[in-house]
Tab-separated table of N, CA and C in Angstrom:
chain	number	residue	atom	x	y	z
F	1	UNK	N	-14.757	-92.608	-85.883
F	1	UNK	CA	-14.130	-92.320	-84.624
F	1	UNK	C	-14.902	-92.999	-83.514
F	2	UNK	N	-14.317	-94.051	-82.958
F	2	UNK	CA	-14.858	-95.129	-81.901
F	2	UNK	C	-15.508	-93.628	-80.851
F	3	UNK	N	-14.691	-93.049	-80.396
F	3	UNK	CA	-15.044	-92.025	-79.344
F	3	UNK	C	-16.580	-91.312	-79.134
F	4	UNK	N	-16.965	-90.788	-80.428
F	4	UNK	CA	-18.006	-90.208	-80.986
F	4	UNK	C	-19.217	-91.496	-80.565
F	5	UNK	N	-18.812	-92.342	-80.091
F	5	UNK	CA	-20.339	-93.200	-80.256
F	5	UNK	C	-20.420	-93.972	-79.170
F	6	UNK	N	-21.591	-94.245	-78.943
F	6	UNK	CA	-22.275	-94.522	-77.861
F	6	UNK	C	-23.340	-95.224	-78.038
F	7	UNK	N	-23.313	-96.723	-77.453
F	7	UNK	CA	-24.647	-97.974	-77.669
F	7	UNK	C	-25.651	-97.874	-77.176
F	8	UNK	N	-26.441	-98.062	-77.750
F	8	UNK	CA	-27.706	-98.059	-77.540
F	8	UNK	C	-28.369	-98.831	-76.520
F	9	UNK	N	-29.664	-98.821	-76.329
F	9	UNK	CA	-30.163	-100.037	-75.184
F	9	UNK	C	-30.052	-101.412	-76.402
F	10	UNK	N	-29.832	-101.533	-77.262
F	10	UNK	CA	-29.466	-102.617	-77.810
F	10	UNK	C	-28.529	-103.080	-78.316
F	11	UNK	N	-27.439	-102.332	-77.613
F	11	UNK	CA	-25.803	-102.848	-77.965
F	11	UNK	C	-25.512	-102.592	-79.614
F	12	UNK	N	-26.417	-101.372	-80.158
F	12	UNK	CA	-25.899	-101.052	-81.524
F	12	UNK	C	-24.881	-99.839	-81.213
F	13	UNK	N	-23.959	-99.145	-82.079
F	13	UNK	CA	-23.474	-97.861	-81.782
F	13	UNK	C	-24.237	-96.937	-82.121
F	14	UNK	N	-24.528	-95.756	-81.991
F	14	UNK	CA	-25.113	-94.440	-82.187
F	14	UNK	C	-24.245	-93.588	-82.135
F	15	UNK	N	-24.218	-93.079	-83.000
F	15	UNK	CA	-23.119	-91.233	-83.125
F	15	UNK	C	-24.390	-90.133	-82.287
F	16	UNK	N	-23.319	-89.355	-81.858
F	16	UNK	CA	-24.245	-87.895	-81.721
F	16	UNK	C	-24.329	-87.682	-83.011
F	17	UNK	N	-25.672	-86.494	-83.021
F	17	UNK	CA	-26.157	-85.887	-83.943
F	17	UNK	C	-26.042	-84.812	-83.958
F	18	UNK	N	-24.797	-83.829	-84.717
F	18	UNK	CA	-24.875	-82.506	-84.923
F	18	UNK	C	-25.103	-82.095	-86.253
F	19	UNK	N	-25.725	-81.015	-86.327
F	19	UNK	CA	-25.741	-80.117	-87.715
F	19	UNK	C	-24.163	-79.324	-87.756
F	20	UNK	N	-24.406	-79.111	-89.052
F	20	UNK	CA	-22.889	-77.913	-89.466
F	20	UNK	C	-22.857	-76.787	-88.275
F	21	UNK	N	-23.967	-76.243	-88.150
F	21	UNK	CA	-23.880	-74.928	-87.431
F	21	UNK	C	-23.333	-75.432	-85.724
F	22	UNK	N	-24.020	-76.967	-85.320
F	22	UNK	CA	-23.195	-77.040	-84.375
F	22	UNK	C	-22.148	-77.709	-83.531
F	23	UNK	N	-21.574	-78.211	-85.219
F	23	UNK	CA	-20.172	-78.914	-85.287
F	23	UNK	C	-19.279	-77.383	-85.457
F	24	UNK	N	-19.654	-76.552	-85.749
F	24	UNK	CA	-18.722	-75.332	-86.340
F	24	UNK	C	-19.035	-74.554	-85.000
F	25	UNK	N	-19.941	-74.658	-84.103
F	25	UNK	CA	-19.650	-73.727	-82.683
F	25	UNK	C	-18.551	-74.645	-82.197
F	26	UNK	N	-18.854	-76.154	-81.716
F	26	UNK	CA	-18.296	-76.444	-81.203
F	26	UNK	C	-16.728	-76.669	-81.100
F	27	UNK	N	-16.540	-76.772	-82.825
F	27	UNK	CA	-15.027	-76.125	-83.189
F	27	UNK	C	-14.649	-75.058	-82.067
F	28	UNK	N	-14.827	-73.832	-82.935
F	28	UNK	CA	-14.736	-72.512	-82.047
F	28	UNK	C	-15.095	-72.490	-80.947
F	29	UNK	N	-15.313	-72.874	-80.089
F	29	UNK	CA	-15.500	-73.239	-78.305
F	29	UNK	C	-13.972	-73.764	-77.953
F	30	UNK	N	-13.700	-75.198	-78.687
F	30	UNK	CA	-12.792	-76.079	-78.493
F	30	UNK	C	-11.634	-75.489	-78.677
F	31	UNK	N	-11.132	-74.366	-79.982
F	31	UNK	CA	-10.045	-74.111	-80.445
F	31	UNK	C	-9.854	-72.483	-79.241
F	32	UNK	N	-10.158	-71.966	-78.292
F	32	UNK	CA	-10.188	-70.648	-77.565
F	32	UNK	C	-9.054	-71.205	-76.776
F	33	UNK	N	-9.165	-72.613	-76.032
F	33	UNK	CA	-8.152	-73.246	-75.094
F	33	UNK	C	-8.035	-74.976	-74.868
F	34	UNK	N	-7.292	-75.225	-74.457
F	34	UNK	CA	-7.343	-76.875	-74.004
F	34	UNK	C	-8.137	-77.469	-72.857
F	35	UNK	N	-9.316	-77.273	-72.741
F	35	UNK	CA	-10.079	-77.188	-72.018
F	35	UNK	C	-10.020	-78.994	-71.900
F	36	UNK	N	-9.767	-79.002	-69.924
F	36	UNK	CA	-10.242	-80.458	-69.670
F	36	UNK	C	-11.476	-80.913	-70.171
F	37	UNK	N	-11.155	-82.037	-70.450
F	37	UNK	CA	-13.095	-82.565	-71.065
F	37	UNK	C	-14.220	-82.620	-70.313
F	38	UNK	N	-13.342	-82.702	-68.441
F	38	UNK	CA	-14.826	-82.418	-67.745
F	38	UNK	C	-15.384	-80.963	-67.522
F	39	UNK	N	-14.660	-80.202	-68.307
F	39	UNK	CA	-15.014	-78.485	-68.122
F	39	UNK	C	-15.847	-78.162	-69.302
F	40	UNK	N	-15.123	-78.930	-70.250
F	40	UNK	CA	-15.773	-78.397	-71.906
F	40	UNK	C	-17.499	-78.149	-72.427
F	41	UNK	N	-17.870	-79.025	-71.462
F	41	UNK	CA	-19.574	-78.774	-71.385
F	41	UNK	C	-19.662	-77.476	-70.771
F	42	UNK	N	-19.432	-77.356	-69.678
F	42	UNK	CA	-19.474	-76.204	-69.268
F	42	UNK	C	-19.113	-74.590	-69.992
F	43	UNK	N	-18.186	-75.071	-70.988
F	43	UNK	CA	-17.671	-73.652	-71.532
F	43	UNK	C	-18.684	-73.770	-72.744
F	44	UNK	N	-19.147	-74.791	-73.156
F	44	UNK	CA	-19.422	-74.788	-74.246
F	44	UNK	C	-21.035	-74.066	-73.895
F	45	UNK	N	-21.589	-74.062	-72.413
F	45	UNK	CA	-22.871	-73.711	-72.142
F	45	UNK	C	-22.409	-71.932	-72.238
F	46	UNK	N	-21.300	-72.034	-71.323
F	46	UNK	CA	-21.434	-70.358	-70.805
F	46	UNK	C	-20.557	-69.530	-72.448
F	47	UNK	N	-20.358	-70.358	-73.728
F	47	UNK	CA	-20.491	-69.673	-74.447
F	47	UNK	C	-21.385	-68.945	-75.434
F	48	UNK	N	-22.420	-70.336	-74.860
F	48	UNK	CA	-23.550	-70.018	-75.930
F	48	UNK	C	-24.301	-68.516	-75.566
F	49	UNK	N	-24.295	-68.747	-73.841
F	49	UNK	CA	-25.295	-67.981	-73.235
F	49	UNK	C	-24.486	-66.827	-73.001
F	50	UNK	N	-23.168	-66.333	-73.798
F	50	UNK	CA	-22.604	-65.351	-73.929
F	50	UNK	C	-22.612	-64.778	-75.007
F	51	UNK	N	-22.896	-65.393	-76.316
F	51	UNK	CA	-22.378	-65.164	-77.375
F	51	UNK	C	-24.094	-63.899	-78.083
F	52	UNK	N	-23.885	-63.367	-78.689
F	52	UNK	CA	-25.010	-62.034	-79.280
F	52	UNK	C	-25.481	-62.798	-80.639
F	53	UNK	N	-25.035	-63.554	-81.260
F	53	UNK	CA	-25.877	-63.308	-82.435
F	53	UNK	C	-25.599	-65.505	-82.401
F	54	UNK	N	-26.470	-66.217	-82.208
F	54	UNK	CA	-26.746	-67.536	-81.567
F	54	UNK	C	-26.523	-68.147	-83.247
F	55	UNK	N	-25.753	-69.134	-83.161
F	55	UNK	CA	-25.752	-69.859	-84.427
F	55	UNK	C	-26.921	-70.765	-84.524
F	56	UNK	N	-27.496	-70.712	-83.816
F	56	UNK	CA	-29.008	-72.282	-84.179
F	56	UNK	C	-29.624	-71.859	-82.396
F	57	UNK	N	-31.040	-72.132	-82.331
F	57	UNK	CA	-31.712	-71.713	-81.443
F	57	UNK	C	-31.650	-72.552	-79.944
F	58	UNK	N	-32.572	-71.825	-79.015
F	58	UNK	CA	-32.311	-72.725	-78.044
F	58	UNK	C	-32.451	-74.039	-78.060
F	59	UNK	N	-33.812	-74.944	-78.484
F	59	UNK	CA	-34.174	-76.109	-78.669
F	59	UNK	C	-33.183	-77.129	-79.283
F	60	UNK	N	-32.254	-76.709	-80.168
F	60	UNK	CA	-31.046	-77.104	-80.773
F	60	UNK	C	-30.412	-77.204	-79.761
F	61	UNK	N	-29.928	-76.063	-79.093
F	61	UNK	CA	-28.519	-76.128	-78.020
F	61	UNK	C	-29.091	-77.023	-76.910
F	62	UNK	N	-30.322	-77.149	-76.588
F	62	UNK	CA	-30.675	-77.516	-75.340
F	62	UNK	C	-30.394	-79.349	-75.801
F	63	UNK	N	-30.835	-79.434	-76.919
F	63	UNK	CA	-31.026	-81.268	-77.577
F	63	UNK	C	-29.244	-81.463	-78.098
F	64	UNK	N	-28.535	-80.896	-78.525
F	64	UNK	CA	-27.264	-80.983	-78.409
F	64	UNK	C	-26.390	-81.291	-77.424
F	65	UNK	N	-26.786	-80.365	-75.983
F	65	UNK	CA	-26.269	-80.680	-74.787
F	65	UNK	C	-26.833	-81.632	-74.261
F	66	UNK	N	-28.146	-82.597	-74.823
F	66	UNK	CA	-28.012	-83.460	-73.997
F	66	UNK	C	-27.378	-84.673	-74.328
F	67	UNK	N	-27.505	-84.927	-75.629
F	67	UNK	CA	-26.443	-85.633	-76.227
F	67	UNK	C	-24.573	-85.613	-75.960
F	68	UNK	N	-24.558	-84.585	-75.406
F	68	UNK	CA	-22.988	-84.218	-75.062
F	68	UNK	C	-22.894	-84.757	-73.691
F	69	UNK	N	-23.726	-84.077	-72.840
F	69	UNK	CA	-24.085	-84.813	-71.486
F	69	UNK	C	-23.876	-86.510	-71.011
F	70	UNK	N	-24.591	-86.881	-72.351
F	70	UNK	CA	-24.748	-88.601	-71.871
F	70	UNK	C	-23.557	-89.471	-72.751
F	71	UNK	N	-22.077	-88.475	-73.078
F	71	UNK	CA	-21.111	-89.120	-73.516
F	71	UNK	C	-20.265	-89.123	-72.022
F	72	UNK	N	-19.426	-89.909	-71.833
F	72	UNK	CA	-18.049	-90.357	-70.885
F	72	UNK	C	-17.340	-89.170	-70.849
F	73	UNK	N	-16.446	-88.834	-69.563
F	73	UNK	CA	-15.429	-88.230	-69.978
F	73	UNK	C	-14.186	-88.575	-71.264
F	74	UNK	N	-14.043	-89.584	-71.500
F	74	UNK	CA	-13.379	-90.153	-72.310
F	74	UNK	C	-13.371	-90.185	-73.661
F	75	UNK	N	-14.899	-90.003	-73.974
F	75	UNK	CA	-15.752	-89.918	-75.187
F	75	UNK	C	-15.534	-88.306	-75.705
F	76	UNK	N	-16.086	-87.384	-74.315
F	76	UNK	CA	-15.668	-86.188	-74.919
F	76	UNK	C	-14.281	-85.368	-75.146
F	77	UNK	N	-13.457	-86.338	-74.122
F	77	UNK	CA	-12.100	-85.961	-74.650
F	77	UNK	C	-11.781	-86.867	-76.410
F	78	UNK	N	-12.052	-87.936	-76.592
F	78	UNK	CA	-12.708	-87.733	-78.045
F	78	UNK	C	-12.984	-86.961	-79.035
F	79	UNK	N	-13.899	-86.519	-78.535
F	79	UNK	CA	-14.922	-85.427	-79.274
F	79	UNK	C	-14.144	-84.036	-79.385
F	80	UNK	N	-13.628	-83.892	-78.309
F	80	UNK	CA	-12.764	-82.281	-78.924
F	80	UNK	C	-11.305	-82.559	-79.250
F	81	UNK	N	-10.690	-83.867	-79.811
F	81	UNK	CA	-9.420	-84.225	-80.485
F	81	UNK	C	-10.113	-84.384	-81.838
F	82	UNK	N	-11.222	-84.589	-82.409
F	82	UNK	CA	-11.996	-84.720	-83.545
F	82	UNK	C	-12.315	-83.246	-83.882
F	83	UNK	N	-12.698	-82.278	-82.984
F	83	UNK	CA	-13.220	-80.820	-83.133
F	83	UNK	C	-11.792	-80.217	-83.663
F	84	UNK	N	-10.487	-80.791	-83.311
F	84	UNK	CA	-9.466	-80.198	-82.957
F	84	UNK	C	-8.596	-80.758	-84.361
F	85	UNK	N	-8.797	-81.772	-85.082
F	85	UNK	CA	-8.610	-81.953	-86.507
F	85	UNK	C	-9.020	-81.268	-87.095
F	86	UNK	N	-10.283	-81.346	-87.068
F	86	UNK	CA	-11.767	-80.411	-88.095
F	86	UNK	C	-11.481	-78.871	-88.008
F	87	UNK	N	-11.142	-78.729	-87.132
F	87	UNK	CA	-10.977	-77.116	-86.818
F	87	UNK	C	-9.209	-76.471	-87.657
F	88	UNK	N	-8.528	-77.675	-87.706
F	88	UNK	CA	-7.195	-77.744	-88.273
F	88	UNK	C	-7.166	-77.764	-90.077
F	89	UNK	N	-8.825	-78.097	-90.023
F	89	UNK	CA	-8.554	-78.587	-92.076
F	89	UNK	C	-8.571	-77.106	-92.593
């Protein structure tokens, strides 16, 4: 998925890097509503910091969001049409 990736300082591509636990939040974030892609960071923060029992710790969520951060709007509307398959299998 072209969307998912993002070049490097040397014009290679790079994927984000998620684990299961937080490809599978981010499912369940994505599938609650159709959230514009410039909001989806945002819900995806005020779910974490809502949610009681944390799928993977802060240091995770904090290195996740920044990787989410330094994608395009475009990229992350991407990223939750990919969440939005995955969440469909």
């Amino acid at each position: 998925m072209q969307g998912l990736f993002r070049k490097s300082r040397r014009g290679r591509r790079m994927g984000i890097k998620l684990s299961q636990q937080q490809l599978e939040f981010l499912i369940i974030v994505d599938m609650q509503d159709d959230w514009h892609p410039a909001y989806f960071l945002e819900k995806v923060t005020e779910y974490y910091t809502n949610i009681n029992e944390k799928p993977f710790n802060r240091p995770e969520f904090e290195n996740m969001m920044r990787e989410l951060k330094a994608l395009t709007t475009e990229r992350v509307a991407n990223l939750q049409k990919a969440l939005c398959a995955f969440g469909n299998i």
